[in-house]
Coordinates of C-alpha atoms in Angstrom, one line a residue:
Chain A
M954 CA -56.6 -95.3 14.8
N955 CA -56.7 -91.8 13.3
P956 CA -54.5 -91.1 10.3
I957 CA -52.2 -88.7 12.2
A958 CA -51.3 -91.5 14.7
I959 CA -50.6 -93.9 11.8
K960 CA -48.4 -91.3 10.2
R961 CA -46.5 -90.8 13.4
I962 CA -46.0 -94.6 13.8
N963 CA -44.8 -94.9 10.2
R964 CA -42.3 -92.1 10.7
S965 CA -40.9 -93.6 13.8
L966 CA -40.6 -97.0 12.1
A967 CA -38.8 -95.3 9.2
Y968 CA -36.3 -93.7 11.5
L969 CA -35.8 -96.9 13.4
C970 CA -34.9 -98.8 10.1
L971 CA -32.7 -96.0 9.0
I972 CA -30.8 -95.9 12.3
V973 CA -30.3 -99.6 12.5
A974 CA -29.0 -99.7 8.9
S975 CA -26.7 -96.7 9.4
A976 CA -25.1 -98.4 12.4
F977 CA -23.8 -101.1 10.1
F978 CA -22.2 -98.4 7.9
I979 CA -20.9 -96.0 10.5
I980 CA -19.6 -98.3 13.3
P981 CA -16.6 -99.5 11.3
F982 CA -15.6 -95.9 10.8
I983 CA -15.9 -95.1 14.4
W984 CA -13.9 -98.3 15.2
L985 CA -11.3 -97.2 12.7
L986 CA -10.8 -93.8 14.3
S987 CA -10.9 -95.2 17.8
T988 CA -8.3 -97.9 17.2
S989 CA -6.0 -95.5 15.4
L990 CA -5.7 -93.5 18.6
K991 CA -5.4 -96.4 21.1
P992 CA -2.2 -97.6 22.8
L993 CA -1.3 -101.2 21.9
T994 CA -2.4 -102.5 25.3
Q995 CA -5.9 -101.1 24.9
V996 CA -6.1 -102.3 21.3
F997 CA -6.2 -105.9 22.6
A998 CA -8.5 -105.1 25.5
Y999 CA -11.4 -107.5 25.9
P1000 CA -14.2 -106.8 25.8
P1001 CA -13.6 -104.1 23.2
E1002 CA -13.4 -100.5 24.5
W1003 CA -14.7 -97.6 22.5
I1004 CA -12.9 -94.5 23.9
P1005 CA -9.1 -94.4 23.6
H1006 CA -7.4 -93.9 26.9
P1007 CA -5.3 -91.9 26.6
F1008 CA -5.7 -90.4 23.1
L1009 CA -2.5 -91.5 21.5
W1010 CA -2.0 -89.1 18.7
S1011 CA 1.6 -90.2 18.4
N1012 CA 0.3 -93.4 16.6
Y1013 CA -0.1 -91.2 13.5
S1014 CA 3.5 -89.8 13.7
R1015 CA 4.9 -93.2 14.4
A1016 CA 2.9 -94.8 11.5
V1017 CA 4.0 -92.0 9.1
E1018 CA 7.6 -92.5 10.0
Y1019 CA 7.5 -96.2 9.9
I1020 CA 6.3 -96.6 6.4
H1021 CA 7.8 -93.5 4.7
F1022 CA 4.2 -92.2 4.3
W1023 CA 5.1 -88.8 2.8
T1024 CA 7.2 -90.4 0.0
Y1025 CA 4.3 -92.8 -0.8
L1026 CA 1.8 -89.9 -0.6
E1027 CA 3.9 -87.9 -3.0
N1028 CA 4.2 -90.8 -5.4
T1029 CA 0.4 -91.4 -5.2
A1030 CA -0.3 -87.7 -5.7
I1031 CA 1.9 -87.5 -8.8
I1032 CA 0.4 -90.6 -10.4
T1033 CA -3.1 -89.5 -9.6
I1034 CA -2.8 -85.9 -10.8
V1035 CA -0.8 -86.6 -14.0
S1036 CA -3.0 -89.5 -15.1
T1037 CA -6.2 -87.5 -14.4
L1038 CA -4.7 -84.7 -16.5
G1039 CA -4.1 -87.2 -19.2
V1040 CA -7.7 -88.3 -19.1
I1041 CA -8.9 -84.7 -19.2
I1042 CA -6.8 -83.9 -22.3
S1043 CA -7.4 -87.0 -24.3
C1044 CA -10.9 -88.4 -23.6
P1045 CA -13.2 -85.4 -24.3
L1046 CA -11.3 -84.7 -27.5
V1047 CA -11.9 -88.2 -28.8
A1048 CA -15.4 -88.3 -27.5
Y1049 CA -16.2 -85.1 -29.2
S1050 CA -15.0 -86.5 -32.5
F1051 CA -17.3 -89.5 -32.0
A1052 CA -20.3 -87.3 -31.2
K1053 CA -20.0 -84.3 -33.5
L1054 CA -17.4 -84.7 -36.3
E1055 CA -17.9 -86.7 -39.4
Y1056 CA -15.1 -88.6 -40.9
R1057 CA -14.4 -91.9 -42.7
G1058 CA -13.9 -94.8 -40.3
R1059 CA -15.6 -93.2 -37.3
G1060 CA -18.2 -95.9 -37.1
I1061 CA -15.7 -98.7 -37.1
L1062 CA -13.4 -96.9 -34.6
F1063 CA -16.4 -96.4 -32.3
F1064 CA -17.5 -100.0 -32.7
V1065 CA -14.0 -101.2 -31.8
T1066 CA -14.0 -98.9 -28.8
L1067 CA -17.2 -100.5 -27.5
A1068 CA -15.8 -104.0 -28.1
V1069 CA -12.6 -103.1 -26.2
M1070 CA -14.7 -102.0 -23.2
M1071 CA -16.0 -105.6 -22.9
I1072 CA -12.5 -107.1 -22.6
P1073 CA -11.4 -107.6 -19.0
G1074 CA -8.1 -105.8 -18.2
Q1075 CA -6.5 -109.2 -17.3
V1076 CA -6.4 -110.1 -21.0
T1077 CA -4.0 -107.3 -21.9
M1078 CA -2.2 -107.3 -18.5
I1079 CA 0.7 -109.7 -19.5
P1080 CA 1.5 -108.3 -23.0
L1081 CA 1.4 -104.8 -21.5
F1082 CA 3.8 -105.9 -18.8
L1083 CA 6.2 -107.2 -21.4
L1084 CA 5.8 -104.0 -23.5
F1085 CA 6.6 -101.8 -20.5
T1086 CA 9.5 -104.1 -19.6
K1087 CA 11.0 -103.7 -23.1
L1088 CA 10.6 -99.9 -22.7
G1089 CA 12.4 -100.1 -19.4
W1090 CA 9.4 -98.5 -17.6
V1091 CA 8.9 -101.2 -14.9
G1092 CA 9.9 -99.8 -11.6
T1093 CA 8.7 -96.3 -12.7
S1094 CA 5.2 -94.8 -12.6
L1095 CA 5.1 -94.3 -16.3
P1096 CA 2.9 -97.5 -17.0
L1097 CA 0.3 -96.0 -14.7
I1098 CA 0.3 -92.6 -16.3
V1099 CA 1.2 -92.7 -20.0
P1100 CA -1.8 -94.8 -21.3
Q1101 CA -4.2 -92.3 -19.9
F1102 CA -2.9 -89.7 -22.3
F1103 CA -4.1 -91.9 -25.2
G1104 CA -7.7 -92.3 -23.9
V1105 CA -9.7 -94.7 -21.8
P1106 CA -12.6 -96.4 -23.6
I1107 CA -15.2 -96.2 -20.8
Y1108 CA -14.6 -92.5 -20.3
I1109 CA -14.7 -91.8 -24.0
F1110 CA -18.0 -93.6 -24.2
L1111 CA -19.6 -91.7 -21.3
L1112 CA -18.4 -88.3 -22.7
R1113 CA -19.6 -89.2 -26.1
Q1114 CA -23.1 -89.8 -24.7
F1115 CA -22.9 -86.4 -23.1
F1116 CA -21.7 -84.5 -26.2
L1117 CA -24.5 -86.2 -28.2
G1118 CA -26.9 -84.3 -26.0
L1119 CA -25.5 -80.9 -26.8
P1120 CA -27.2 -78.9 -29.5
D1121 CA -25.4 -78.3 -32.9
A1122 CA -26.6 -74.7 -33.2
L1123 CA -23.7 -73.2 -31.3
R1124 CA -21.2 -75.1 -33.4
E1125 CA -22.9 -73.9 -36.6
A1126 CA -22.9 -70.3 -35.4
A1127 CA -19.2 -70.4 -34.5
R1128 CA -18.3 -72.0 -37.8
L1129 CA -20.1 -69.3 -39.7
D1130 CA -18.0 -66.8 -37.7
G1131 CA -15.0 -68.6 -39.1
A1132 CA -13.8 -70.4 -36.0
S1133 CA -11.7 -73.5 -36.6
E1134 CA -12.9 -76.9 -35.5
F1135 CA -10.3 -77.0 -32.7
R1136 CA -11.3 -73.6 -31.5
I1137 CA -14.9 -74.6 -31.4
Y1138 CA -14.0 -77.6 -29.4
L1139 CA -11.7 -75.7 -27.0
Q1140 CA -13.7 -72.6 -26.4
I1141 CA -17.3 -73.7 -26.8
M1142 CA -17.9 -77.5 -26.5
F1143 CA -15.3 -78.3 -23.9
P1144 CA -16.6 -75.7 -21.4
L1145 CA -20.1 -76.9 -22.1
A1146 CA -19.1 -80.4 -21.1
K1147 CA -17.4 -79.2 -18.0
S1148 CA -19.7 -81.1 -15.6
A1149 CA -19.2 -84.4 -17.4
V1150 CA -15.5 -84.0 -17.7
L1151 CA -15.3 -83.3 -14.0
A1152 CA -17.2 -86.5 -13.3
V1153 CA -14.9 -88.5 -15.5
A1154 CA -11.8 -86.8 -13.9
L1155 CA -13.2 -87.7 -10.5
F1156 CA -13.5 -91.4 -11.6
Q1157 CA -9.9 -91.4 -12.7
F1158 CA -8.7 -89.6 -9.6
M1159 CA -10.5 -92.2 -7.4
G1160 CA -9.3 -95.1 -9.5
S1161 CA -5.7 -93.9 -9.4
W1162 CA -5.7 -93.0 -5.8
T1163 CA -7.0 -96.4 -4.7
D1164 CA -5.5 -98.6 -7.4
F1165 CA -3.6 -101.6 -6.0
M1166 CA -3.0 -104.0 -8.9
G1167 CA -1.2 -101.5 -11.1
P1168 CA 1.3 -100.4 -8.5
L1169 CA 1.7 -104.1 -7.4
L1170 CA 2.7 -105.0 -11.0
Y1171 CA 4.9 -102.0 -11.8
L1172 CA 6.2 -100.3 -8.7
T1173 CA 8.9 -102.8 -7.9
N1174 CA 11.2 -100.7 -5.7
E1175 CA 10.1 -99.4 -2.3
A1176 CA 10.9 -95.8 -3.1
S1177 CA 8.2 -95.7 -5.8
Y1178 CA 5.4 -97.3 -3.8
T1179 CA 2.0 -95.7 -3.6
V1180 CA 0.0 -95.5 -0.3
S1181 CA -2.1 -98.5 -1.2
L1182 CA 0.9 -100.7 -1.9
G1183 CA 2.7 -99.3 1.2
L1184 CA -0.2 -100.1 3.4
Q1185 CA -0.5 -103.6 2.1
Q1186 CA 3.2 -104.3 2.6
F1187 CA 3.1 -102.8 6.1
Q1188 CA 0.1 -105.0 6.9
S1189 CA 1.9 -108.2 5.7
Q1190 CA 5.0 -107.3 7.7
K1191 CA 3.5 -105.9 10.9
G1192 CA 0.1 -107.5 11.0
S1193 CA -0.6 -106.9 14.7
E1194 CA 0.2 -103.2 14.9
W1195 CA -3.5 -102.4 14.5
G1196 CA -3.2 -98.9 15.9
L1197 CA -0.7 -97.9 13.3
L1198 CA -2.5 -99.8 10.5
M1199 CA -5.7 -97.9 11.3
A1200 CA -3.8 -94.6 11.4
V1201 CA -2.5 -95.2 7.9
S1202 CA -5.9 -96.3 6.6
T1203 CA -7.4 -93.2 8.0
L1204 CA -4.8 -91.0 6.5
M1205 CA -5.2 -92.5 3.0
T1206 CA -9.0 -92.3 3.2
L1207 CA -9.1 -88.7 4.4
P1208 CA -8.2 -86.9 1.2
I1209 CA -11.1 -88.7 -0.6
I1210 CA -13.6 -87.8 2.1
V1211 CA -12.5 -84.2 1.9
L1212 CA -12.9 -84.2 -1.8
F1213 CA -16.3 -85.8 -1.5
F1214 CA -17.6 -83.0 0.7
F1215 CA -16.4 -80.4 -1.8
L1216 CA -17.7 -82.3 -4.9
Q1217 CA -20.6 -84.2 -3.5
K1218 CA -22.9 -83.3 -6.5
T1219 CA -20.3 -84.4 -9.0
F1220 CA -19.8 -87.7 -7.3
I1221 CA -23.5 -88.5 -7.3
S1222 CA -24.3 -87.2 -10.7
G1223 CA -21.3 -89.0 -12.2
I1224 CA -22.4 -92.3 -10.8
T1225 CA -26.0 -91.7 -11.8
F1226 CA -25.0 -90.7 -15.3
S1227 CA -22.8 -93.8 -15.8
G1228 CA -25.6 -95.9 -14.5
I1229 CA -28.2 -94.5 -16.8
K1230 CA -26.2 -93.9 -20.0
G1231 CA -23.9 -96.9 -19.5
Chain B
M1363 CA -21.7 -67.5 -73.5
A1364 CA -20.4 -65.7 -70.5
K1365 CA -23.5 -66.8 -68.7
L1366 CA -22.9 -70.4 -69.7
A1367 CA -19.3 -70.3 -68.6
D1368 CA -20.4 -68.9 -65.3
S1369 CA -23.0 -71.6 -64.7
V1370 CA -20.3 -74.2 -65.5
R1371 CA -18.0 -72.7 -63.1
V1372 CA -20.8 -72.6 -60.5
N1373 CA -21.4 -76.2 -61.1
T1374 CA -17.8 -77.4 -61.0
I1375 CA -16.3 -75.3 -58.2
P1376 CA -18.7 -76.5 -55.5
S1377 CA -18.0 -80.2 -56.2
A1378 CA -14.3 -79.6 -56.1
R1379 CA -14.7 -77.5 -53.0
K1380 CA -17.0 -80.1 -51.5
Q1381 CA -14.4 -82.8 -52.1
R1382 CA -11.7 -80.7 -50.5
A1383 CA -14.0 -79.9 -47.6
L1384 CA -14.7 -83.5 -47.2
R1385 CA -11.1 -84.4 -47.2
K1386 CA -10.5 -81.6 -44.6
T1387 CA -13.3 -82.9 -42.3
N1388 CA -11.7 -86.4 -42.6
V1389 CA -8.3 -85.1 -41.6
I1390 CA -9.7 -83.0 -38.7
G1391 CA -11.8 -85.9 -37.5
W1392 CA -8.9 -88.2 -37.4
L1393 CA -6.7 -85.6 -35.8
F1394 CA -9.2 -85.4 -32.9
A1395 CA -9.4 -89.1 -32.7
S1396 CA -5.6 -89.7 -33.1
P1397 CA -4.7 -90.1 -29.5
W1398 CA -7.2 -92.9 -29.1
A1399 CA -6.3 -94.4 -32.4
I1400 CA -2.8 -94.8 -31.2
G1401 CA -3.8 -95.8 -27.7
L1402 CA -6.3 -98.4 -29.0
L1403 CA -3.5 -99.9 -31.2
C1404 CA -0.7 -99.9 -28.6
F1405 CA -2.5 -100.5 -25.3
Y1406 CA -5.4 -102.6 -26.4
A1407 CA -5.5 -104.2 -29.9
I1408 CA -1.9 -105.4 -30.3
P1409 CA -1.6 -106.6 -26.6
M1410 CA -4.9 -108.5 -27.2
L1411 CA -3.5 -110.3 -30.3
M1412 CA -0.3 -111.0 -28.4
S1413 CA -2.2 -112.4 -25.5
I1414 CA -4.1 -114.8 -27.8
Y1415 CA -0.8 -116.0 -29.2
F1416 CA 0.9 -116.3 -25.8
S1417 CA -2.0 -118.5 -24.6
F1418 CA -0.8 -121.1 -27.1
T1419 CA 2.8 -120.9 -26.0
T1420 CA 4.9 -121.6 -22.9
Y1421 CA 6.0 -118.0 -22.9
S1422 CA 7.6 -116.5 -19.8
I1423 CA 9.5 -113.4 -19.3
L1424 CA 12.6 -115.4 -18.6
Q1425 CA 12.6 -117.4 -21.8
P1426 CA 11.0 -117.0 -25.3
G1427 CA 8.9 -120.2 -24.9
E1428 CA 7.5 -122.4 -27.7
F1429 CA 4.3 -123.0 -29.4
V1430 CA 2.3 -125.7 -27.6
G1431 CA -1.1 -125.5 -29.2
M1432 CA -4.0 -126.1 -26.9
S1433 CA -1.9 -127.6 -24.1
N1434 CA -2.2 -124.6 -21.7
Y1435 CA -6.0 -124.9 -22.0
I1436 CA -5.9 -128.7 -21.5
D1437 CA -3.6 -128.4 -18.5
L1438 CA -5.9 -125.8 -17.0
F1439 CA -8.8 -128.3 -17.2
H1440 CA -6.7 -130.8 -15.2
D1441 CA -5.5 -128.2 -12.6
P1442 CA -7.4 -128.6 -9.4
L1443 CA -6.5 -125.1 -8.2
F1444 CA -7.9 -123.6 -11.3
W1445 CA -11.3 -125.3 -10.6
K1446 CA -11.0 -124.3 -6.9
S1447 CA -10.5 -120.7 -8.0
I1448 CA -13.5 -120.9 -10.3
Y1449 CA -15.6 -122.4 -7.5
N1450 CA -14.5 -119.6 -5.1
T1451 CA -15.3 -116.9 -7.6
I1452 CA -18.7 -118.4 -8.5
Y1453 CA -19.5 -118.9 -4.8
F1454 CA -18.8 -115.2 -4.2
T1455 CA -20.7 -114.1 -7.2
V1456 CA -23.8 -116.2 -6.5
F1457 CA -24.2 -114.9 -3.0
F1458 CA -22.8 -111.4 -3.2
V1459 CA -24.6 -110.2 -6.3
P1460 CA -28.2 -111.1 -5.3
L1461 CA -27.6 -109.9 -1.8
S1462 CA -26.2 -106.6 -3.0
I1463 CA -29.3 -106.2 -5.2
F1464 CA -31.7 -107.0 -2.4
F1465 CA -30.0 -104.8 0.2
G1466 CA -29.2 -102.1 -2.4
V1467 CA -32.9 -101.8 -3.4
A1468 CA -34.1 -102.0 0.2
L1469 CA -31.6 -99.2 1.3
A1470 CA -32.5 -97.0 -1.7
M1471 CA -36.2 -97.3 -0.8
M1472 CA -35.4 -96.4 2.8
L1473 CA -33.3 -93.4 1.7
N1474 CA -36.1 -92.3 -0.7
M1475 CA -38.5 -91.8 2.1
K1476 CA -39.5 -88.2 2.8
V1477 CA -38.3 -87.6 6.3
K1478 CA -36.1 -85.0 7.9
G1479 CA -32.3 -85.4 8.0
M1480 CA -32.2 -87.7 5.0
A1481 CA -29.1 -85.9 3.6
V1482 CA -27.1 -87.1 6.7
F1483 CA -28.3 -90.7 6.3
R1484 CA -27.5 -90.7 2.6
T1485 CA -24.0 -89.5 3.3
I1486 CA -23.5 -92.2 5.9
F1487 CA -24.4 -94.9 3.4
F1488 CA -22.1 -93.5 0.8
L1489 CA -19.0 -93.0 2.9
P1490 CA -17.8 -96.6 2.8
T1491 CA -17.5 -96.4 -1.0
L1492 CA -14.8 -93.8 -0.5
V1493 CA -12.5 -96.1 1.5
P1494 CA -9.7 -97.5 -0.7
Q1495 CA -9.9 -101.3 -1.1
V1496 CA -6.7 -102.0 0.6
A1497 CA -7.7 -99.8 3.6
L1498 CA -11.1 -101.5 3.6
A1499 CA -9.5 -104.9 3.7
V1500 CA -7.2 -103.9 6.6
L1501 CA -10.1 -102.4 8.5
W1502 CA -12.3 -105.5 8.2
M1503 CA -9.4 -107.8 9.1
W1504 CA -9.4 -105.9 12.4
L1505 CA -13.1 -105.8 12.8
L1506 CA -13.4 -109.6 12.1
H1507 CA -10.3 -110.5 14.2
P1508 CA -11.4 -113.8 15.8
N1509 CA -10.1 -112.9 19.3
F1510 CA -10.0 -109.2 19.6
G1511 CA -12.3 -108.0 16.8
L1512 CA -15.2 -105.8 17.4
V1513 CA -17.7 -108.1 15.7
N1514 CA -16.9 -111.1 17.9
G1515 CA -16.8 -108.8 20.9
M1516 CA -20.3 -107.7 20.2
L1517 CA -21.5 -111.2 19.5
A1518 CA -20.0 -112.3 22.8
H1519 CA -22.1 -109.6 24.4
F1520 CA -25.2 -111.5 23.3
G1521 CA -23.7 -114.8 24.5
I1522 CA -22.7 -115.9 21.0
D1523 CA -19.4 -117.5 20.4
G1524 CA -18.2 -115.8 17.2
P1525 CA -16.9 -117.7 14.2
P1526 CA -13.2 -117.5 13.1
W1527 CA -14.3 -115.4 10.1
L1528 CA -11.3 -114.9 7.8
G1529 CA -9.3 -117.6 9.6
G1530 CA -11.8 -120.4 8.9
E1531 CA -12.2 -122.2 5.6
A1532 CA -16.0 -122.1 5.8
W1533 CA -16.2 -118.5 7.0
S1534 CA -13.6 -116.7 4.9
K1535 CA -15.9 -116.2 1.8
P1536 CA -18.9 -115.1 3.9
S1537 CA -16.6 -112.6 5.6
L1538 CA -15.6 -111.3 2.2
I1539 CA -19.3 -111.0 1.2
L1540 CA -20.0 -109.1 4.4
M1541 CA -17.3 -106.5 3.9
S1542 CA -18.2 -106.1 0.2
L1543 CA -21.8 -105.4 1.2
W1544 CA -20.4 -102.6 3.4
G1545 CA -19.4 -100.8 0.1
I1546 CA -22.7 -101.0 -1.8
G1547 CA -23.2 -97.2 -1.7
Q1548 CA -22.6 -96.7 -5.4
A1549 CA -25.3 -99.2 -6.4
V1550 CA -27.6 -97.5 -3.9
V1551 CA -27.0 -94.2 -5.6
I1552 CA -28.0 -95.7 -9.0
Y1553 CA -31.2 -97.3 -7.4
L1554 CA -32.0 -93.9 -5.9
A1555 CA -31.8 -92.3 -9.3
G1556 CA -34.1 -95.0 -10.6
L1557 CA -36.6 -94.5 -7.9
G1558 CA -36.6 -90.8 -8.6
D1559 CA -37.6 -91.5 -12.2
I1560 CA -40.8 -93.3 -11.2
P1561 CA -43.6 -90.8 -11.7
D1562 CA -45.8 -90.1 -8.6
E1563 CA -49.0 -90.7 -10.7
Y1564 CA -48.4 -94.5 -10.6
Y1565 CA -48.4 -94.5 -6.9
E1566 CA -51.4 -92.2 -6.8
A1567 CA -53.3 -94.5 -9.1
A1568 CA -52.3 -97.6 -7.0
Q1569 CA -53.5 -95.7 -3.9
I1570 CA -56.9 -95.0 -5.5
D1571 CA -57.1 -98.7 -6.3
G1572 CA -56.6 -99.4 -2.7
A1573 CA -53.1 -101.0 -3.0
N1574 CA -51.1 -101.4 0.3
W1575 CA -47.4 -100.8 0.6
F1576 CA -46.4 -104.4 -0.3
Q1577 CA -48.6 -104.3 -3.4
K1578 CA -47.2 -100.9 -4.5
T1579 CA -43.6 -102.2 -4.0
R1580 CA -44.3 -105.4 -5.9
K1581 CA -46.3 -104.1 -8.8
V1582 CA -45.0 -100.5 -9.3
T1583 CA -41.6 -100.0 -7.7
I1584 CA -39.8 -103.2 -8.5
P1585 CA -40.9 -103.6 -12.1
L1586 CA -40.0 -100.0 -12.9
L1587 CA -36.7 -100.4 -11.2
T1588 CA -35.7 -103.5 -13.3
P1589 CA -33.6 -101.4 -15.8
V1590 CA -31.3 -100.2 -13.1
I1591 CA -31.3 -103.7 -11.4
F1592 CA -30.3 -105.1 -14.7
Y1593 CA -27.4 -102.6 -15.0
N1594 CA -26.2 -103.4 -11.5
L1595 CA -26.6 -107.1 -12.0
V1596 CA -24.3 -107.0 -15.1
M1597 CA -21.8 -104.7 -13.5
G1598 CA -21.9 -106.6 -10.2
M1599 CA -21.2 -109.9 -12.0
I1600 CA -18.3 -108.5 -14.0
G1601 CA -16.8 -106.9 -10.9
A1602 CA -17.2 -110.1 -8.8
F1603 CA -15.3 -112.1 -11.4
Q1604 CA -12.5 -109.7 -11.4
Q1605 CA -12.2 -109.6 -7.6
F1606 CA -8.5 -109.2 -6.7
T1607 CA -7.5 -106.5 -4.3
L1608 CA -9.6 -107.5 -1.3
P1609 CA -8.7 -111.2 -1.2
Y1610 CA -5.1 -110.5 -2.1
T1611 CA -4.7 -108.0 0.8
L1612 CA -6.7 -110.2 3.2
T1613 CA -4.5 -113.2 2.6
K1614 CA -1.1 -111.5 1.8
G1615 CA -1.6 -113.0 -1.7
Q1616 CA -1.7 -116.6 -0.3
G1617 CA -5.4 -117.4 -0.7
T1618 CA -5.5 -118.9 2.8
P1619 CA -7.0 -120.7 4.6
A1620 CA -6.8 -123.9 2.4
N1621 CA -7.1 -121.9 -0.8
S1622 CA -10.6 -120.9 0.2
M1623 CA -9.7 -117.3 -0.8
T1624 CA -7.9 -118.1 -4.1
F1625 CA -10.0 -116.1 -6.5
Y1626 CA -9.8 -116.4 -10.3
V1627 CA -7.7 -113.3 -11.0
M1628 CA -5.5 -114.0 -7.9
Y1629 CA -4.6 -117.3 -9.4
L1630 CA -4.0 -115.7 -12.8
Y1631 CA -1.7 -113.2 -11.2
E1632 CA 0.1 -115.9 -9.3
N1633 CA 0.7 -117.9 -12.4
G1634 CA 1.8 -114.9 -14.5
F1635 CA 3.9 -113.0 -12.0
R1636 CA 5.0 -115.4 -9.3
Y1637 CA 5.7 -118.5 -11.4
F1638 CA 6.2 -116.5 -14.7
K1639 CA 3.9 -119.0 -16.5
M1640 CA 2.7 -116.2 -18.7
G1641 CA 1.3 -118.4 -21.5
Y1642 CA -0.7 -120.3 -18.9
A1643 CA -1.9 -117.0 -17.3
S1644 CA -2.9 -115.7 -20.8
A1645 CA -5.0 -118.8 -21.4
M1646 CA -6.7 -118.1 -18.0
A1647 CA -7.4 -114.5 -19.1
W1648 CA -9.2 -115.7 -22.2
I1649 CA -11.2 -118.2 -20.3
L1650 CA -12.2 -115.4 -18.0
F1651 CA -13.2 -113.3 -21.0
I1652 CA -15.4 -116.2 -22.3
I1653 CA -17.0 -116.8 -18.9
V1654 CA -17.8 -113.1 -18.5
M1655 CA -19.2 -112.8 -22.0
A1656 CA -21.3 -115.9 -21.6
L1657 CA -22.8 -114.7 -18.3
T1658 CA -23.5 -111.2 -19.7
G1659 CA -25.0 -112.8 -22.8
I1660 CA -27.3 -115.0 -20.7
V1661 CA -28.4 -112.0 -18.6
F1662 CA -29.1 -110.0 -21.7
I1663 CA -31.2 -112.8 -23.3
T1664 CA -33.3 -113.3 -20.2
S1665 CA -33.6 -109.6 -19.6
K1666 CA -36.3 -109.4 -22.3
R1667 CA -38.5 -111.4 -19.9
W1668 CA -38.0 -109.4 -16.7
V1669 CA -36.7 -105.9 -17.6
H1670 CA -39.5 -103.4 -18.1
Y1671 CA -38.7 -100.1 -19.7
Q1672 CA -41.0 -97.2 -19.0
G1673 CA -43.2 -96.3 -21.9
K1674 CA -43.0 -99.8 -23.4

């Protein structure tokens, strides 16, 4: 066989493998969308039908009404945005001090930070619940927001690794010009770390948006539910309304997919960076 | 004299200034670190110490509880559901983590081929990782529905009578493994980055030596990928042991059928927040910590034998 033919066969084989594998990943999505638009009678059709008939867009409006979706969405958005803001304010600041500032006790503080990263969240879960009960915060979103303003160890660690890679020359120059340490951070170093901060912000955003255990523990009254918690409650009460359940699942996934298409590079580089440096 | 006085001043002022400067850098450093110093204390260090103490008491949110020494730990060792939850968690870890490494590496190698339209394929593989866990659970409950689900519908097409999936004691954990494999896109991204770091020269050299595809994969790709496999192995194990949202949503927090879906953290949550046995739950949390540390430690120790870093 000549080399060109071999190449062609190889390429066809490659595409075949890719297409078979993609089917496993894409079919559930198609099924999700398809079910979300089906009338109940067709949902339980056997054998399964792919194309909704008719396209029942009202599934979405019914689902949204049934579970107070807009309230849940608002709650989720507030928790997500404010906690991400907290991470952006606190984590780079602390990470910068670990990477570039010299002070007594820095080594110990950093060592303890690393140690804390190894502790599973379940260990502190119960005492934190009691703390927030004492503060009267259970039933509000404060337990899911306030800690982020005081730093998250894994993010601090990742950002520190990033700051370590930035040259000192700029800092020295700015210091000779009489800039204060905080100004150097805010006007020079923070902007330089923008890409890493964006990646960390994205992790927090995703984490908050999709979090289930936090809301399950702390959001005890229905008016404060997030979409995750709302969907889980809906499922456990109305388990066979598959059309509506798929509609809510689609609605809660959509914002993340939109975000992904805008910030694709950040998603990928963030994961890669945490995989290599972590 | 004037000269001498000058030189004395020159000598003393810097050291005083240096000390002041040193104090200043200390103050500034701690100011920068202060949010985390407070956060570390309030949200990590103190809760951890409290958690150790609780694990030796019968503490619950309803009553102060009393010190009972090791009895929570001893009770756990006689609690059949505790062992069941460990069995379930280990079962999941033992099957899911190796499978995710195998399929993750295979997918990454496929996505690393140089053919047209790869960006589209890469996006398709990544999309499932964007689905929130609760939505993922609900979607797969529907896909794996024993009577009306798509999977059994397709199997019936080939004349196969599909299993009960999440409804059957033997099939519930394999179902969970299947749906977790759907979301391995993040690991694939890391493997892809690892593949990108392997220099082309190695493959060219292997080519000249007459190596075929299998030999290149076995002798070049896999060994040079071991650092990222190692990372994903450790993270995968830690994640598998903390599994909560999927089984909780799939079983409405019940662990059904026949407790085959009661995972470690689910049972911990149940003890702490349904029965308010917070001392008992704290003891479970520390046992979890010990298990995770031991596993990570073992992987780290063996890693010297199988992880190859480039340039070493």
